[in-house]
mmCIF file of C-alpha atoms and ligand atoms in Angstrom:
data_model
loop_
_atom_site.group_PDB
_atom_site.id
_atom_site.type_symbol
_atom_site.label_atom_id
_atom_site.label_comp_id
_atom_site.label_asym_id
_atom_site.label_seq_id
_atom_site.Cartn_x
_atom_site.Cartn_y
_atom_site.Cartn_z
ATOM 1 C CA MET A 22 -16.518 12.755 -0.048
ATOM 2 C CA MET A 23 -13.957 12.950 2.780
ATOM 3 C CA ARG A 24 -11.438 10.140 2.589
ATOM 4 C CA THR A 25 -9.261 9.549 5.659
ATOM 5 C CA PRO A 26 -5.608 10.045 4.642
ATOM 6 C CA LEU A 27 -3.564 6.876 4.918
ATOM 7 C CA ALA A 28 0.216 6.745 5.470
ATOM 8 C CA VAL A 29 1.803 3.315 5.023
ATOM 9 C CA ALA A 30 5.411 2.409 5.850
ATOM 10 C CA ASN A 31 6.769 -0.429 3.712
ATOM 11 C CA TRP A 32 10.018 -1.468 5.329
ATOM 12 C CA LYS A 33 10.713 -4.181 2.737
ATOM 13 C CA MET A 34 13.574 -6.462 3.921
ATOM 14 C CA ASN A 35 14.833 -3.928 6.476
ATOM 15 C CA ASN A 36 14.656 -3.448 10.254
ATOM 16 C CA SER A 37 15.446 -6.314 12.598
ATOM 17 C CA ILE A 38 13.401 -6.967 15.747
ATOM 18 C CA SER A 39 15.582 -4.646 17.853
ATOM 19 C CA GLU A 40 15.429 -1.933 15.173
ATOM 20 C CA THR A 41 11.643 -2.334 15.056
ATOM 21 C CA ILE A 42 11.417 -1.799 18.820
ATOM 22 C CA LYS A 43 13.676 1.256 18.580
ATOM 23 C CA PHE A 44 11.543 2.686 15.761
ATOM 24 C CA VAL A 45 8.236 2.146 17.514
ATOM 25 C CA THR A 46 9.493 3.564 20.804
ATOM 26 C CA GLU A 47 10.614 6.761 19.068
ATOM 27 C CA PHE A 48 7.653 6.970 16.706
ATOM 28 C CA SER A 49 4.858 6.464 19.218
ATOM 29 C CA ALA A 50 6.396 9.037 21.562
ATOM 30 C CA GLN A 51 5.530 11.726 18.966
ATOM 31 C CA SER A 52 2.140 13.389 18.986
ATOM 32 C CA LEU A 53 0.616 11.541 16.083
ATOM 33 C CA PRO A 54 -2.268 13.238 14.271
ATOM 34 C CA ASP A 55 -5.686 11.587 14.854
ATOM 35 C CA SER A 56 -6.807 12.486 11.368
ATOM 36 C CA VAL A 57 -4.301 10.245 9.558
ATOM 37 C CA GLU A 58 -4.528 6.452 9.518
ATOM 38 C CA ILE A 59 -1.012 5.065 10.086
ATOM 39 C CA VAL A 60 0.107 1.577 9.062
ATOM 40 C CA LEU A 61 3.521 -0.017 9.614
ATOM 41 C CA CYS A 62 4.465 -2.976 7.392
ATOM 42 C CA PRO A 63 7.638 -4.534 8.832
ATOM 43 C CA PRO A 64 9.205 -7.814 7.673
ATOM 44 C CA PHE A 65 7.251 -10.917 8.825
ATOM 45 C CA THR A 66 9.859 -11.521 11.528
ATOM 46 C CA SER A 67 8.970 -8.269 13.299
ATOM 47 C CA LEU A 68 5.179 -8.476 13.035
ATOM 48 C CA TYR A 69 4.603 -10.272 16.312
ATOM 49 C CA THR A 70 6.917 -7.987 18.273
ATOM 50 C CA LEU A 71 5.302 -4.943 16.723
ATOM 51 C CA GLY A 72 1.830 -6.250 17.605
ATOM 52 C CA ILE A 73 2.854 -6.690 21.243
ATOM 53 C CA ALA A 74 4.528 -3.269 21.342
ATOM 54 C CA LEU A 75 1.392 -1.598 19.966
ATOM 55 C CA GLU A 76 -1.165 -3.576 21.961
ATOM 56 C CA ASP A 77 -2.336 -0.511 23.882
ATOM 57 C CA ASP A 78 -1.890 1.929 21.024
ATOM 58 C CA SER A 79 -4.780 1.821 18.605
ATOM 59 C CA SER A 80 -3.501 4.821 16.633
ATOM 60 C CA ILE A 81 -0.979 2.710 14.704
ATOM 61 C CA LYS A 82 -2.061 -0.282 12.620
ATOM 62 C CA ILE A 83 -0.009 -3.198 11.377
ATOM 63 C CA GLY A 84 0.290 -4.589 7.870
ATOM 64 C CA ALA A 85 2.217 -7.342 6.093
ATOM 65 C CA GLN A 86 4.105 -7.075 2.811
ATOM 66 C CA ASN A 87 2.763 -10.258 1.223
ATOM 67 C CA CYS A 88 0.846 -13.479 1.931
ATOM 68 C CA HIS A 89 -0.034 -16.779 0.301
ATOM 69 C CA TYR A 90 -3.376 -17.496 -1.391
ATOM 70 C CA GLU A 91 -4.044 -20.695 0.584
ATOM 71 C CA LEU A 92 -5.005 -20.619 4.245
ATOM 72 C CA ASN A 93 -2.650 -23.485 5.147
ATOM 73 C CA GLY A 94 -0.859 -26.488 3.686
ATOM 74 C CA ALA A 95 2.388 -27.688 2.176
ATOM 75 C CA TYR A 96 3.828 -24.379 0.961
ATOM 76 C CA THR A 97 7.326 -24.233 2.429
ATOM 77 C CA GLY A 98 8.447 -20.752 3.341
ATOM 78 C CA GLU A 99 5.075 -19.089 2.787
ATOM 79 C CA THR A 100 2.836 -17.139 5.185
ATOM 80 C CA SER A 101 -0.925 -17.542 5.457
ATOM 81 C CA VAL A 102 -3.358 -14.692 5.887
ATOM 82 C CA GLU A 103 -4.673 -16.605 8.939
ATOM 83 C CA PHE A 104 -1.282 -16.054 10.570
ATOM 84 C CA LEU A 105 -1.462 -12.378 9.706
ATOM 85 C CA LYS A 106 -4.822 -12.186 11.451
ATOM 86 C CA ASP A 107 -3.236 -13.955 14.391
ATOM 87 C CA MET A 108 -0.726 -11.088 14.597
ATOM 88 C CA ASN A 109 -3.453 -8.425 14.438
ATOM 89 C CA CYS A 110 -2.650 -7.243 10.932
ATOM 90 C CA SER A 111 -5.215 -4.889 9.433
ATOM 91 C CA TYR A 112 -3.614 -4.637 5.982
ATOM 92 C CA VAL A 113 -1.500 -6.600 3.538
ATOM 93 C CA ILE A 114 0.380 -5.191 0.543
ATOM 94 C CA LEU A 115 -0.225 -7.232 -2.617
ATOM 95 C CA GLY A 116 1.373 -6.954 -6.033
ATOM 96 C CA HIS A 117 4.228 -4.663 -5.094
ATOM 97 C CA SER A 118 6.408 -4.137 -8.171
ATOM 98 C CA GLU A 119 9.310 -5.926 -6.464
ATOM 99 C CA ARG A 120 7.076 -8.998 -6.044
ATOM 100 C CA ARG A 121 5.991 -8.722 -9.670
ATOM 101 C CA GLN A 122 9.559 -8.279 -10.896
ATOM 102 C CA TYR A 123 11.587 -10.664 -8.722
ATOM 103 C CA PHE A 124 8.971 -13.269 -7.813
ATOM 104 C CA SER A 125 7.004 -13.350 -11.069
ATOM 105 C CA GLU A 126 3.707 -12.395 -9.459
ATOM 106 C CA ASP A 127 1.073 -11.711 -12.082
ATOM 107 C CA GLU A 128 -2.588 -10.758 -12.091
ATOM 108 C CA ALA A 129 -3.774 -14.397 -12.065
ATOM 109 C CA LEU A 130 -1.824 -15.109 -8.863
ATOM 110 C CA LEU A 131 -2.743 -11.758 -7.337
ATOM 111 C CA THR A 132 -6.448 -12.394 -7.960
ATOM 112 C CA LYS A 133 -6.170 -15.573 -5.876
ATOM 113 C CA LYS A 134 -4.377 -13.702 -3.098
ATOM 114 C CA LEU A 135 -6.915 -10.866 -3.145
ATOM 115 C CA MET A 136 -9.837 -13.300 -2.926
ATOM 116 C CA THR A 137 -8.318 -15.090 0.073
ATOM 117 C CA VAL A 138 -7.440 -11.874 1.888
ATOM 118 C CA LEU A 139 -10.910 -10.454 1.307
ATOM 119 C CA GLU A 140 -12.464 -13.492 2.979
ATOM 120 C CA THR A 141 -10.899 -12.199 6.190
ATOM 121 C CA GLU A 142 -11.250 -8.762 7.740
ATOM 122 C CA ILE A 143 -7.801 -7.757 6.479
ATOM 123 C CA SER A 144 -7.730 -5.097 3.745
ATOM 124 C CA PRO A 145 -5.453 -5.475 0.733
ATOM 125 C CA ILE A 146 -3.298 -2.630 -0.564
ATOM 126 C CA TYR A 147 -3.084 -3.530 -4.240
ATOM 127 C CA CYS A 148 -0.110 -1.958 -6.084
ATOM 128 C CA VAL A 149 -0.022 -0.969 -9.722
ATOM 129 C CA GLY A 150 2.498 1.001 -11.758
ATOM 130 C CA GLU A 151 4.290 1.262 -15.085
ATOM 131 C CA ASN A 152 8.038 1.006 -15.641
ATOM 132 C CA GLU A 153 10.167 3.632 -17.361
ATOM 133 C CA LYS A 154 10.083 1.947 -20.766
ATOM 134 C CA GLN A 155 6.305 1.710 -20.656
ATOM 135 C CA ARG A 156 5.961 5.370 -19.646
ATOM 136 C CA ASP A 157 8.325 6.483 -22.402
ATOM 137 C CA ALA A 158 6.344 4.434 -24.910
ATOM 138 C CA GLY A 159 3.128 6.193 -23.821
ATOM 139 C CA GLU A 160 1.696 2.959 -22.393
ATOM 140 C CA THR A 161 1.110 4.087 -18.803
ATOM 141 C CA PHE A 162 -2.685 3.999 -18.859
ATOM 142 C CA LYS A 163 -2.771 0.732 -20.803
ATOM 143 C CA VAL A 164 -0.494 -0.934 -18.220
ATOM 144 C CA ILE A 165 -2.494 0.390 -15.272
ATOM 145 C CA GLN A 166 -5.756 -0.696 -16.857
ATOM 146 C CA THR A 167 -4.400 -4.229 -17.404
ATOM 147 C CA GLN A 168 -3.216 -4.437 -13.786
ATOM 148 C CA LEU A 169 -6.575 -3.185 -12.513
ATOM 149 C CA SER A 170 -8.845 -5.270 -14.692
ATOM 150 C CA GLY A 171 -6.676 -8.399 -14.409
ATOM 151 C CA ALA A 172 -7.013 -8.545 -10.634
ATOM 152 C CA LEU A 173 -9.956 -6.426 -9.528
ATOM 153 C CA SER A 174 -12.772 -6.938 -12.019
ATOM 154 C CA LYS A 175 -14.001 -10.108 -10.323
ATOM 155 C CA LEU A 176 -14.320 -8.464 -6.905
ATOM 156 C CA SER A 177 -17.762 -7.776 -5.485
ATOM 157 C CA LYS A 178 -18.745 -4.271 -4.423
ATOM 158 C CA ASP A 179 -18.255 -5.210 -0.760
ATOM 159 C CA GLN A 180 -14.771 -6.430 -1.570
ATOM 160 C CA ILE A 181 -13.743 -3.379 -3.586
ATOM 161 C CA GLU A 182 -14.941 -1.163 -0.751
ATOM 162 C CA ARG A 183 -12.293 -2.695 1.529
ATOM 163 C CA THR A 184 -9.499 -2.479 -1.006
ATOM 164 C CA VAL A 185 -6.873 0.261 -1.137
ATOM 165 C CA ILE A 186 -4.976 0.902 -4.380
ATOM 166 C CA ALA A 187 -1.397 2.176 -4.476
ATOM 167 C CA TYR A 188 -0.015 3.758 -7.623
ATOM 168 C CA GLU A 189 3.726 3.225 -7.628
ATOM 169 C CA PRO A 190 5.513 4.082 -10.868
ATOM 170 C CA VAL A 191 8.385 1.583 -10.983
ATOM 171 C CA TRP A 192 10.815 4.253 -12.222
ATOM 172 C CA ALA A 193 10.183 6.271 -9.047
ATOM 173 C CA ILE A 194 10.687 3.462 -6.512
ATOM 174 C CA GLY A 195 13.929 3.793 -4.596
ATOM 175 C CA THR A 196 15.390 6.053 -7.292
ATOM 176 C CA GLY A 197 14.879 9.456 -5.681
ATOM 177 C CA LYS A 198 12.916 10.377 -8.837
ATOM 178 C CA THR A 199 9.429 11.157 -7.522
ATOM 179 C CA ALA A 200 6.580 11.520 -10.000
ATOM 180 C CA THR A 201 5.474 15.141 -10.129
ATOM 181 C CA PRO A 202 2.204 15.762 -8.267
ATOM 182 C CA GLU A 203 0.583 16.339 -11.681
ATOM 183 C CA GLN A 204 1.898 13.068 -13.136
ATOM 184 C CA ALA A 205 0.736 11.162 -10.071
ATOM 185 C CA ASN A 206 -2.686 12.788 -9.881
ATOM 186 C CA GLU A 207 -3.325 12.124 -13.558
ATOM 187 C CA VAL A 208 -2.903 8.381 -12.981
ATOM 188 C CA HIS A 209 -4.870 8.468 -9.714
ATOM 189 C CA ALA A 210 -7.762 10.140 -11.544
ATOM 190 C CA PHE A 211 -7.559 7.431 -14.218
ATOM 191 C CA ILE A 212 -7.715 4.725 -11.514
ATOM 192 C CA ARG A 213 -10.707 6.407 -9.851
ATOM 193 C CA LYS A 214 -12.493 6.610 -13.198
ATOM 194 C CA TRP A 215 -11.839 2.913 -13.783
ATOM 195 C CA ILE A 216 -13.364 2.109 -10.378
ATOM 196 C CA SER A 217 -16.330 4.336 -11.179
ATOM 197 C CA ASP A 218 -16.905 2.699 -14.582
ATOM 198 C CA ASN A 219 -16.697 -0.786 -13.098
ATOM 199 C CA PHE A 220 -18.226 -0.454 -9.638
ATOM 200 C CA GLY A 221 -20.080 2.868 -9.605
ATOM 201 C CA LEU A 222 -19.307 6.439 -8.678
ATOM 202 C CA SER A 223 -19.951 6.115 -4.936
ATOM 203 C CA PHE A 224 -17.348 3.322 -4.664
ATOM 204 C CA ALA A 225 -14.886 5.387 -6.680
ATOM 205 C CA LEU A 226 -15.402 8.419 -4.458
ATOM 206 C CA GLY A 227 -14.867 6.349 -1.313
ATOM 207 C CA MET A 228 -11.754 4.550 -2.526
ATOM 208 C CA ARG A 229 -8.372 5.536 -1.154
ATOM 209 C CA ILE A 230 -5.608 5.690 -3.736
ATOM 210 C CA LEU A 231 -2.067 6.024 -2.390
ATOM 211 C CA TYR A 232 1.017 7.296 -4.179
ATOM 212 C CA GLY A 233 4.352 5.523 -3.710
ATOM 213 C CA GLY A 234 7.828 6.100 -5.175
ATOM 214 C CA SER A 235 10.504 8.209 -3.465
ATOM 215 C CA VAL A 236 8.053 9.876 -1.070
ATOM 216 C CA LYS A 237 10.001 12.029 1.419
ATOM 217 C CA PRO A 238 9.086 14.555 4.116
ATOM 218 C CA GLU A 239 9.884 17.342 1.607
ATOM 219 C CA ASN A 240 7.515 16.187 -1.133
ATOM 220 C CA THR A 241 4.589 14.697 0.783
ATOM 221 C CA ARG A 242 2.571 17.895 1.139
ATOM 222 C CA GLU A 243 2.670 18.794 -2.579
ATOM 223 C CA LEU A 244 1.447 15.299 -3.446
ATOM 224 C CA MET A 245 -1.256 15.229 -0.763
ATOM 225 C CA VAL A 246 -2.885 18.494 -1.873
ATOM 226 C CA LYS A 247 -3.814 16.878 -5.182
ATOM 227 C CA PRO A 248 -7.510 15.910 -5.227
ATOM 228 C CA ASP A 249 -7.065 12.221 -6.086
ATOM 229 C CA ILE A 250 -4.069 11.464 -3.843
ATOM 230 C CA ASP A 251 -5.334 10.084 -0.526
ATOM 231 C CA GLY A 252 -2.155 8.908 1.097
ATOM 232 C CA VAL A 253 1.339 7.555 0.606
ATOM 233 C CA LEU A 254 3.143 4.219 0.550
ATOM 234 C CA VAL A 255 6.674 4.897 1.702
ATOM 235 C CA GLY A 256 9.781 2.727 1.463
ATOM 236 C CA GLY A 257 13.200 4.241 2.230
ATOM 237 C CA ALA A 258 11.951 7.354 4.026
ATOM 238 C CA SER A 259 9.815 5.266 6.409
ATOM 239 C CA LEU A 260 12.761 3.461 7.988
ATOM 240 C CA LYS A 261 13.567 6.242 10.440
ATOM 241 C CA ALA A 262 10.953 7.327 12.994
ATOM 242 C CA THR A 263 11.574 11.065 12.598
ATOM 243 C CA SER A 264 11.337 10.996 8.834
ATOM 244 C CA PHE A 265 8.150 8.880 8.782
ATOM 245 C CA PHE A 266 6.621 11.095 11.487
ATOM 246 C CA ASP A 267 7.231 14.163 9.279
ATOM 247 C CA ILE A 268 5.576 12.377 6.365
ATOM 248 C CA VAL A 269 2.560 11.378 8.495
ATOM 249 C CA SER A 270 2.214 14.973 9.729
ATOM 250 C CA SER A 271 2.232 16.244 6.132
ATOM 251 C CA CYS A 272 -0.631 13.876 5.275
ATOM 252 C CA GLN A 273 -3.133 15.784 7.408
ATOM 253 C CA ASN A 274 -5.951 17.456 5.521
ATOM 254 C CA SER A 275 -5.370 21.172 5.690
HETATM 255 P P1 PGA B 314 10.570 4.127 -1.911
HETATM 256 O O1 PGA B 314 9.696 2.764 -2.031
HETATM 257 O O2 PGA B 314 9.755 5.069 -1.052
HETATM 258 O O3 PGA B 314 11.847 3.707 -1.260
HETATM 259 O O4 PGA B 314 10.735 4.648 -3.293
HETATM 260 C C1 PGA B 314 8.309 2.806 -2.140
HETATM 261 C C2 PGA B 314 7.742 1.420 -2.264
HETATM 262 O O5 PGA B 314 8.367 0.595 -2.950
HETATM 263 O O6 PGA B 314 6.686 1.104 -1.687
#
């Protein structure tokens, strides 16, 4: 089955409004490939500006980096998925390892967030990944399985169809230490098998599984040629328009 490659920029807590405008001006002036779905996930503060800047450009989609599990209410400092819809977001990243590590997000909380997001037309990008200690102890698959089953097993088939999974080994995030294409593909294949066992083969074949962790223009192609790698989730190397454009270009199916 042909899966449309997906390139997602996760800017984390970087890029002010003026930097966002500079990025988008430079980035959208490039000849972007039609065959790659492109998503920019700026900080919340830049979402509205980005939406306005891209109003006439349907080739670039917008995503958020997090949201709350309630649609509204007394949750000081939080952002509702309704507000994301308001800003034309198509995606939201959930369960990024930095959220798990610094904000104690666990599968129980992430299940609630996933359920709320999937009631809207926004698609979640659900992140999983082992840390270095877990990899060294040979626990990678056990950790991934726990993260998958803890948050995804209650989803319906319609809901899983709209979900994207990102495999981001924690030891590769922001460290410059990319997983080898073989290491990454091995885990992607494990994730696809888990989807197949739990939802059926056709859902597994249709699911897009992204790799994240020190993706750069120089290593995107070797990752993308692997059969189970359908796209990338990029932090540091997505902050500059030229670098993210090179990554997007390398995501095209050859
Ligand atoms: P990195 O971050 O590309 O800077 O390693 C990836 C991510 O955390 O999504």
